[in-house]
mmCIF file of C-alpha atoms in Angstrom:
data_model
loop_
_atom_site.group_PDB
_atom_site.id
_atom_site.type_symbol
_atom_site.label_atom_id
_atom_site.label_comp_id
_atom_site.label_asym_id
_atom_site.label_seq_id
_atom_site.Cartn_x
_atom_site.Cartn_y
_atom_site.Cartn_z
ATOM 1 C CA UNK A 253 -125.039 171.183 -197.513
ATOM 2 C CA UNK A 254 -121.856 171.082 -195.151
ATOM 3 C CA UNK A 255 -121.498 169.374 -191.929
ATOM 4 C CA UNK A 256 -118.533 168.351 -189.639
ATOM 5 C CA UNK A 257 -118.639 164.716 -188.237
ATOM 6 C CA UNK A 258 -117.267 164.534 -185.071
ATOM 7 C CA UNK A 259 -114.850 162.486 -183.585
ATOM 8 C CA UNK A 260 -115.886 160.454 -179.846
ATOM 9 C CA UNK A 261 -113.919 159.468 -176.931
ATOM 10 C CA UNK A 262 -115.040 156.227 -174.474
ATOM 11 C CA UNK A 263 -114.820 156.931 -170.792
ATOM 12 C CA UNK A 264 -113.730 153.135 -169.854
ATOM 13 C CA UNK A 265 -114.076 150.392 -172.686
ATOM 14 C CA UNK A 266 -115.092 146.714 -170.961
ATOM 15 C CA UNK A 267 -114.988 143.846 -172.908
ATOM 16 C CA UNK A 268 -117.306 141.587 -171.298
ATOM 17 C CA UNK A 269 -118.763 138.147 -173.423
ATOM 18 C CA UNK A 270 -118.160 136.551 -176.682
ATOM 19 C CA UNK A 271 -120.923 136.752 -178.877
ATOM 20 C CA UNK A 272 -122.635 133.946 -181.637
ATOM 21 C CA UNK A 273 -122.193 136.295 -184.383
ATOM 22 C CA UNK A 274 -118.879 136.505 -184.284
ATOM 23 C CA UNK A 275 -118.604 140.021 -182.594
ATOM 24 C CA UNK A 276 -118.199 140.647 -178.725
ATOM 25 C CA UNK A 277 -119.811 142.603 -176.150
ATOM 26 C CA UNK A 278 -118.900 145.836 -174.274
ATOM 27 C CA UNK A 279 -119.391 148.377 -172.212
ATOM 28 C CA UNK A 280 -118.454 152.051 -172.720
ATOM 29 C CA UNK A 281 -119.748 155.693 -172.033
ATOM 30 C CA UNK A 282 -119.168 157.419 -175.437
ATOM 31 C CA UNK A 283 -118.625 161.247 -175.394
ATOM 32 C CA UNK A 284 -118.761 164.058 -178.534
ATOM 33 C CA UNK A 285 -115.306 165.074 -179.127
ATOM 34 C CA UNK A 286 -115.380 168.469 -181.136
ATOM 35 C CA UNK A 287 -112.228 167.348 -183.469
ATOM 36 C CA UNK A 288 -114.389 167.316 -186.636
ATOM 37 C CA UNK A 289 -114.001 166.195 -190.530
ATOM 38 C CA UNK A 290 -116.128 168.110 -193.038
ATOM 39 C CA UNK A 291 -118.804 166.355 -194.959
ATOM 40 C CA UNK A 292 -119.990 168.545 -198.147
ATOM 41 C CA UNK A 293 -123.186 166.776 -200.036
ATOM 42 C CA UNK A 294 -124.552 168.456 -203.304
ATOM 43 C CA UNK A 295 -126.688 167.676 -206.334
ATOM 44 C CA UNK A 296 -124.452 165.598 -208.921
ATOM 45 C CA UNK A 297 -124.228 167.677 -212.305
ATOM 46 C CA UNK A 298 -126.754 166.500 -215.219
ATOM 47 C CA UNK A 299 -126.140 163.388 -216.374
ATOM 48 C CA UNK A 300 -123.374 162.322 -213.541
ATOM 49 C CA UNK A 301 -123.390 159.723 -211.059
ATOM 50 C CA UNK A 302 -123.017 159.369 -207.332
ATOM 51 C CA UNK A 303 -119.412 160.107 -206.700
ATOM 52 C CA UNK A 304 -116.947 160.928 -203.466
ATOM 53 C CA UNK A 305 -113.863 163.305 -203.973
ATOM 54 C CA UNK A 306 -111.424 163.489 -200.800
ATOM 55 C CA UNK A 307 -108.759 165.559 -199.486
ATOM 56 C CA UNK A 308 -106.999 166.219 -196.005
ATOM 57 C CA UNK A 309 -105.893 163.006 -194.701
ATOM 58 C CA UNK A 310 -105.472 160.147 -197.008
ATOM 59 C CA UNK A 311 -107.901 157.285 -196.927
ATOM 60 C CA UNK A 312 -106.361 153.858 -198.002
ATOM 61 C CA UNK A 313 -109.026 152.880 -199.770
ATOM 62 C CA UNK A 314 -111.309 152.834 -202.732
ATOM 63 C CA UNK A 315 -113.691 156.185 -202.482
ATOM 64 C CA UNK A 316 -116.479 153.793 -204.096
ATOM 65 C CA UNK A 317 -116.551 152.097 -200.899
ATOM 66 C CA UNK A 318 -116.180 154.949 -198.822
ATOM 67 C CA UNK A 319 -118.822 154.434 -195.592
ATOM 68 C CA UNK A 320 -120.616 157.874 -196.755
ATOM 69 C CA UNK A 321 -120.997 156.334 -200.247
ATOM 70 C CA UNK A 322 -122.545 153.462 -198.761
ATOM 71 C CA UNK A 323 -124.412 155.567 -196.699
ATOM 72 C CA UNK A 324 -126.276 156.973 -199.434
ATOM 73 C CA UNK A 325 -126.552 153.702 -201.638
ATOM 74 C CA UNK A 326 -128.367 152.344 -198.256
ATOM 75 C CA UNK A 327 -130.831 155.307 -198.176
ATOM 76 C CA UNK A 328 -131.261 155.471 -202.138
ATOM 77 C CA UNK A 329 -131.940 152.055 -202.083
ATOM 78 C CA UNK A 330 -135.258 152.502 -200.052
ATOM 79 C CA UNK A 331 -136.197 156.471 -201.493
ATOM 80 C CA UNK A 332 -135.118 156.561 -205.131
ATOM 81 C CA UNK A 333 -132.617 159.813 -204.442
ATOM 82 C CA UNK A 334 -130.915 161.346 -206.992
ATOM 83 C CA UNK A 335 -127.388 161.383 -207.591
ATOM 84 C CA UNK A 336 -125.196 163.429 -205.154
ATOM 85 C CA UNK A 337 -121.934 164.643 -204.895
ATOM 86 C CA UNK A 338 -119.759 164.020 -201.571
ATOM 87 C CA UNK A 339 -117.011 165.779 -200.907
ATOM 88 C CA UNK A 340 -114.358 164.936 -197.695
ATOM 89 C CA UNK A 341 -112.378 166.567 -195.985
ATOM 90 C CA UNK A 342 -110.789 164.063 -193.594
ATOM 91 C CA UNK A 343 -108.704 165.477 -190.430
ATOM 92 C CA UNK A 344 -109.624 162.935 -187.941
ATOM 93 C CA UNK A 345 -106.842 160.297 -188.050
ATOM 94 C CA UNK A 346 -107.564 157.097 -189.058
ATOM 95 C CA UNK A 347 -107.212 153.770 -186.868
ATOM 96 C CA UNK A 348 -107.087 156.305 -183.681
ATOM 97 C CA UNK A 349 -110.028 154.470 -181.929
ATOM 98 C CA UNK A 350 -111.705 157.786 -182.158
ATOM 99 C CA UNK A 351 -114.940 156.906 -184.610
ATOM 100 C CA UNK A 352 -114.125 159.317 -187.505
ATOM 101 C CA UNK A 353 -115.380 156.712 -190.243
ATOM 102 C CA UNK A 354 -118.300 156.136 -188.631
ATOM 103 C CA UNK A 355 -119.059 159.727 -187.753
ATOM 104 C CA UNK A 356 -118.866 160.365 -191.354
ATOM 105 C CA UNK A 357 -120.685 157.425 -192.161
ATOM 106 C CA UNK A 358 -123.743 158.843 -189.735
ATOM 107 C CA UNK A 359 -123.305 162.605 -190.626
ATOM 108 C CA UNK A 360 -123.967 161.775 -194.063
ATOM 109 C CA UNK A 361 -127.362 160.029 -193.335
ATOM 110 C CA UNK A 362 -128.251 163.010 -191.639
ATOM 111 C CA UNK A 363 -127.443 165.350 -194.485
ATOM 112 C CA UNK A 364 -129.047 162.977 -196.499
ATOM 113 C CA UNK A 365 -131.991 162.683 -194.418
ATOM 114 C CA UNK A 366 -132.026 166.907 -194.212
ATOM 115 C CA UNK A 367 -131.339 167.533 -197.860
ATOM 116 C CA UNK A 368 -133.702 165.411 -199.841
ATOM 117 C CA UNK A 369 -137.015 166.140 -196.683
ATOM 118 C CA UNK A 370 -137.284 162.709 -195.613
ATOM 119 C CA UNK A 371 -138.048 163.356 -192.100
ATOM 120 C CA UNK A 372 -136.815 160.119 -190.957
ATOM 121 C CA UNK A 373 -136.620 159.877 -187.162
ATOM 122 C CA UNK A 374 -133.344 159.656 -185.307
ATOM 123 C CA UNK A 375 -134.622 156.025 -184.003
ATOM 124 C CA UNK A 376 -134.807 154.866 -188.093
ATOM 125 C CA UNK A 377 -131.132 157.114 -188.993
ATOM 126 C CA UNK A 378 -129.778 154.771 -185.906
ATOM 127 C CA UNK A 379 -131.377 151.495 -187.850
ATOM 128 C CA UNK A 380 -129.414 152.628 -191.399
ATOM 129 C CA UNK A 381 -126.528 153.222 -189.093
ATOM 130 C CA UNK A 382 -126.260 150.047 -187.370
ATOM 131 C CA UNK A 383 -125.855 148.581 -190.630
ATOM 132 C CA UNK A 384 -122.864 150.758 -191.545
ATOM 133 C CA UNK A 385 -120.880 150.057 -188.367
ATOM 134 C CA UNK A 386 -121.609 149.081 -184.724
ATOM 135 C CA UNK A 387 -120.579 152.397 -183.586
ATOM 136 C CA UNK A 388 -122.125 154.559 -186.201
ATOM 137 C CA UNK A 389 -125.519 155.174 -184.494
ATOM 138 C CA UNK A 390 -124.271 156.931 -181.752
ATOM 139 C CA UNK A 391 -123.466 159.631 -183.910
ATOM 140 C CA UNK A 392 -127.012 160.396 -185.169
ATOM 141 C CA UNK A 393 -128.150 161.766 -181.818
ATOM 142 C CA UNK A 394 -124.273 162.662 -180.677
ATOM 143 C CA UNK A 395 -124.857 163.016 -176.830
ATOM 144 C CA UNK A 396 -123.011 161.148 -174.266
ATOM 145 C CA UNK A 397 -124.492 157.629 -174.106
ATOM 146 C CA UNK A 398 -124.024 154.167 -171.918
ATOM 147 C CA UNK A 399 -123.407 152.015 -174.723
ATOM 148 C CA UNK A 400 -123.347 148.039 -174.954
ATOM 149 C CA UNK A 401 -123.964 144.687 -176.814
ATOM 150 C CA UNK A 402 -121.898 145.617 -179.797
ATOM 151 C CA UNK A 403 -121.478 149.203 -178.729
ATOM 152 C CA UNK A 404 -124.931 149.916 -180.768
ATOM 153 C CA UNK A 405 -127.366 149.808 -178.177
ATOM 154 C CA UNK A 406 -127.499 152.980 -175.814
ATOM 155 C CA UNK A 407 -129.009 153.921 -172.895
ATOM 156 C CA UNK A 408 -128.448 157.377 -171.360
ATOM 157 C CA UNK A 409 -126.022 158.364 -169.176
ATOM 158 C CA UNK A 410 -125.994 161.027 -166.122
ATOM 159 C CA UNK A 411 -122.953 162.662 -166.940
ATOM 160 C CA UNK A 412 -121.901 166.338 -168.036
ATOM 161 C CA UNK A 413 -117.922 167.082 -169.031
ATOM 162 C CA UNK A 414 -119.421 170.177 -170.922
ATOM 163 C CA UNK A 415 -116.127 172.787 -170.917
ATOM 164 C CA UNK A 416 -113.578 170.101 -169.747
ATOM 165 C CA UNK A 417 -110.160 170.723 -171.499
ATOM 166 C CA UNK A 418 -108.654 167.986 -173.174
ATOM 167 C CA UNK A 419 -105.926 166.931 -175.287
ATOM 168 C CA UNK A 420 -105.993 163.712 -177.488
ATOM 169 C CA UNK A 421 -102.487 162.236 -179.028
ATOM 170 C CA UNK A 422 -102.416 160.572 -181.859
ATOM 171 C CA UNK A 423 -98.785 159.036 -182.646
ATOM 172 C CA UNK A 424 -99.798 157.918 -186.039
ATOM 173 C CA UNK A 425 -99.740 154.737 -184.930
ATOM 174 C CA UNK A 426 -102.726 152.903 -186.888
ATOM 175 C CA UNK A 427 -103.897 150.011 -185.072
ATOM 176 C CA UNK A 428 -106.716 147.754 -186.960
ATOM 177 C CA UNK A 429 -110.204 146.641 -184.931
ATOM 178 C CA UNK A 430 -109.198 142.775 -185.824
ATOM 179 C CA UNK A 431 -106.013 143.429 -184.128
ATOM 180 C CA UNK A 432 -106.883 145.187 -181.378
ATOM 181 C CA UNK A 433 -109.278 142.367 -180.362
ATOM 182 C CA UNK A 434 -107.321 139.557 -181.585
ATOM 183 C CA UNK A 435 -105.433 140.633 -178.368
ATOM 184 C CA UNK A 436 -107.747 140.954 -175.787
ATOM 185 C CA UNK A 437 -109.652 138.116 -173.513
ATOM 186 C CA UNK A 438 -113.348 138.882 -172.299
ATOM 187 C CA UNK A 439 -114.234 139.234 -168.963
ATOM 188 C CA UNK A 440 -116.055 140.591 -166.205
ATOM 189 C CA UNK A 441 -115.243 144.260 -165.817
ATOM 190 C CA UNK A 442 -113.599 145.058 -162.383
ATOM 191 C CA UNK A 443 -115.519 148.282 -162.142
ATOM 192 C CA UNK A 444 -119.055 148.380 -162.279
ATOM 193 C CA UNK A 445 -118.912 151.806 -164.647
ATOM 194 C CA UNK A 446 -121.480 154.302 -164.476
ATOM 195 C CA UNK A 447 -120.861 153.727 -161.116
ATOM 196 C CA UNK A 448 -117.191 154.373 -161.185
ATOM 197 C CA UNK A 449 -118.075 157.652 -163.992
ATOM 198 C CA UNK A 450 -120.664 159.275 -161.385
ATOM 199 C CA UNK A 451 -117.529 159.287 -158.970
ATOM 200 C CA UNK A 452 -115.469 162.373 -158.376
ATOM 201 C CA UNK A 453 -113.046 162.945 -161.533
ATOM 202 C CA UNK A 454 -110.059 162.426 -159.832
ATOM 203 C CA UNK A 455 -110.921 159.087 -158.735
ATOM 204 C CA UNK A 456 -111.211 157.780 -162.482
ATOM 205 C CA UNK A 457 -107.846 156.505 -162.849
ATOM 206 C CA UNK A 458 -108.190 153.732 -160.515
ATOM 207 C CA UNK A 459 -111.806 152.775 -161.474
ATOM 208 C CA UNK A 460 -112.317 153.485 -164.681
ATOM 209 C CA UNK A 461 -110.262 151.451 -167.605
ATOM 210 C CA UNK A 462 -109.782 150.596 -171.184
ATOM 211 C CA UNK A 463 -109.424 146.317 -171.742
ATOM 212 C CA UNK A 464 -107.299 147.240 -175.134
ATOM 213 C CA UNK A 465 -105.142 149.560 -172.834
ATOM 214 C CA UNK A 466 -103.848 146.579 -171.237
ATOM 215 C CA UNK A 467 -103.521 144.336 -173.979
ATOM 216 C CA UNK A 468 -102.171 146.655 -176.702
ATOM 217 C CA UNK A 469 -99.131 148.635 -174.254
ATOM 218 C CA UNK A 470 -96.839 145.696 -174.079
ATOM 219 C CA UNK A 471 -96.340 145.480 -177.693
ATOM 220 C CA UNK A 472 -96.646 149.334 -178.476
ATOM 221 C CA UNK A 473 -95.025 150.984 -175.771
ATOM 222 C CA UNK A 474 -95.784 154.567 -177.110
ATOM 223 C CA UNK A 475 -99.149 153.954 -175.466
ATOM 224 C CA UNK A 476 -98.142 154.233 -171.972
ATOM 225 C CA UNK A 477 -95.665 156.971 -172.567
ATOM 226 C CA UNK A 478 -98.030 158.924 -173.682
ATOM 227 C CA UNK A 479 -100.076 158.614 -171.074
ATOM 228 C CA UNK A 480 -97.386 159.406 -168.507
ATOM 229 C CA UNK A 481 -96.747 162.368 -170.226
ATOM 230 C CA UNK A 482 -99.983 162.938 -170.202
ATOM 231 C CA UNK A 483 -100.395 162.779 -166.086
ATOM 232 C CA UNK A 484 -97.038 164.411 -165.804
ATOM 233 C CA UNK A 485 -98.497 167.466 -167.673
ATOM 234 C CA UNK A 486 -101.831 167.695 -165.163
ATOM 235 C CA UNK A 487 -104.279 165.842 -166.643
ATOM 236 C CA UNK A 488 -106.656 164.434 -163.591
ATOM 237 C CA UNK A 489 -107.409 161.083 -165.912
ATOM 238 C CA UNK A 490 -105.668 160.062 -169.242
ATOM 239 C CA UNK A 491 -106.495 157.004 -171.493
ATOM 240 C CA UNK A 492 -106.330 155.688 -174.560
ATOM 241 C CA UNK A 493 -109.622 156.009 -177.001
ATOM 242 C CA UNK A 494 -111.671 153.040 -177.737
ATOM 243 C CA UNK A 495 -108.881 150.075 -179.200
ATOM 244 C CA UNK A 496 -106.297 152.889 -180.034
ATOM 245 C CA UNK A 497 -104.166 154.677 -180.982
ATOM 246 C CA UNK A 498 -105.353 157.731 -179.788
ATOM 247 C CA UNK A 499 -104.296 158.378 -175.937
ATOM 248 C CA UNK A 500 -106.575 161.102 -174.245
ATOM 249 C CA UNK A 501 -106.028 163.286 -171.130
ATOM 250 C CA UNK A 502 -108.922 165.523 -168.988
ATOM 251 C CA UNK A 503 -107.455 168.523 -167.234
ATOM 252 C CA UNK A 504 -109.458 170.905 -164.619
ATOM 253 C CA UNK A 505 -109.529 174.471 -164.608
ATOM 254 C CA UNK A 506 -110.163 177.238 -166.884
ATOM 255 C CA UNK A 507 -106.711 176.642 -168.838
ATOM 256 C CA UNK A 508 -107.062 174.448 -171.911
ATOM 257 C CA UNK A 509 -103.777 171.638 -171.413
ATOM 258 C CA UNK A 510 -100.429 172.798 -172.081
ATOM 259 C CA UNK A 511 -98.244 171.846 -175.569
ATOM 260 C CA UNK A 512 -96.461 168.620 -174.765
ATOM 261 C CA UNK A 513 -92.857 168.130 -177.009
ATOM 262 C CA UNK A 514 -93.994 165.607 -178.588
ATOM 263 C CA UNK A 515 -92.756 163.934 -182.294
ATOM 264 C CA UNK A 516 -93.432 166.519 -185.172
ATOM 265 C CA UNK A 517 -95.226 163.382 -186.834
ATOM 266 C CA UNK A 518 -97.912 163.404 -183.777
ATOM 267 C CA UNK A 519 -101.531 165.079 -184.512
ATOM 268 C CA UNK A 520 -102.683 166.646 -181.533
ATOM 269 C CA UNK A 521 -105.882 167.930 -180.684
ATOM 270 C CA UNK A 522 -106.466 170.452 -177.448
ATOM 271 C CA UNK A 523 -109.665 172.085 -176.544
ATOM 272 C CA UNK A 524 -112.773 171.351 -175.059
ATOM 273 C CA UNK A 525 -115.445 169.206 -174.785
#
């Protein structure tokens, strides 16, 4: 069985509380974005174990521990499965803020899920999921979503960018999670956000926001000069992707966005959503 796990882009990113478990709040809209890895899952040959080979991108770190090997071990542990082999091919960039682990993470539930005729609902793949990551369940149903608490719980959102063209930058710039929120302060988003999101596009840039925008620029600059560039080229609202690195512009009109000269060492994605 093949699939291709998706990557995601959050329309604003609010982070609101501290919570007892360690983790915090947030708000976010999450969207599909159609720059995809590829997931293969087959029967392990006789007398072989579970076992993940990789190519594309490299992964820094062990494939034993590899989210879609735990994603199996999780589901194996509950339905006896036999062994498998996983194969992927990893194109999403890593520490982008764009969900790629976790899409792979989710995808291969599913394929689990499809291959082996467990007919588990989406409501119990979100359960496994939500052990595997905090944003790994939106990727079981992969429609645009409100989401909040730890980005895990989702309610649905009124809001259709279905043909938009976009244009993510990634400067290879890998930022980690503990970082990203080492630097940023909760507090009370300025925007009230599905508000601000069921607003005319063009007034996005001054309502709707991304809390690790602010904190992250100052020390990588990059950030907003992609952005600008970004605006400069037409895009109608530009930000970066969940806590970075990738930056993000929408543009109107039939044209998909134009090439930007940007640093050979940049991956760039342009399409649509």
């Amino acid at each position: 069985m093949l699939v291709f796990p998706n990557a995601k882009l959050n329309l604003g990113l609010y982070i609101t509380s501290q919570r007892p478990d360690g983790f915090r709040n947030l708000e976010s809209v999450f969207v599909p974005l159609p720059w995809a890895d590829a997931l293969e899952v087959l029967p392990a040959p006789a007398g072989a174990d579970t076992a993940l080979t990789l190519t594309g991108l490299p992964i820094p770190s062990d494939p034993a521990t590899n989210l879609c090997v735990r994603a199996y071990e999780l589901l194996q542990a509950d339905f006896d499965l036999p062994p498998v082999q996983l194969h992927l091919h990893k194109v999403v960039p890593i520490g982008a803020g764009l969900g790629g682990g976790s899409a792979d993470a989710a995808f291969a539930l599913r394929a689990l899920n499809e291959q082996f005729t467990l007919n588990l609902s989406a409501e119990t793949l979100e359960s496994y999921a939500r052990r595997l990551g905090s944003d790994c369940a939106f990727f079981i149903r992969n429609k645009p979503v409100f989401a909040y608490e730890k980005g895990d719980v989702f309610e649905p959102v009124s809001l259709d960018l279905t043909g938009m063209a976009c244009l993510v930058v990634y400067p290879g710039l890998h930022i980690s999670t503990a970082e990203a929120y080492s630097r940023v302060q909760p507090r009370n988003p300025r925007h009230d956000l599905r508000t601000a999101l069921s607003q005319p596009l063009n007034t996005w840039r001054d309502t709707v926001s991304n809390d690790f925008e602010d904190a992250l620029t100052p020390f990588y600059p990059v950030l907003a000069n992609i952005k600008q560039q970004l605006y400069d080229a037409g895009a109608v609202y530009a930000s970066l992707s969940g806590s970075g690195s990738a930056v993000y512009g929408l543009f109107p009109g039939l044209e998909l966005p134009p090439q930007l000269e940007l640093p050979t060492e940049y991956q760039v994605w342009r399409g649509r959503l």
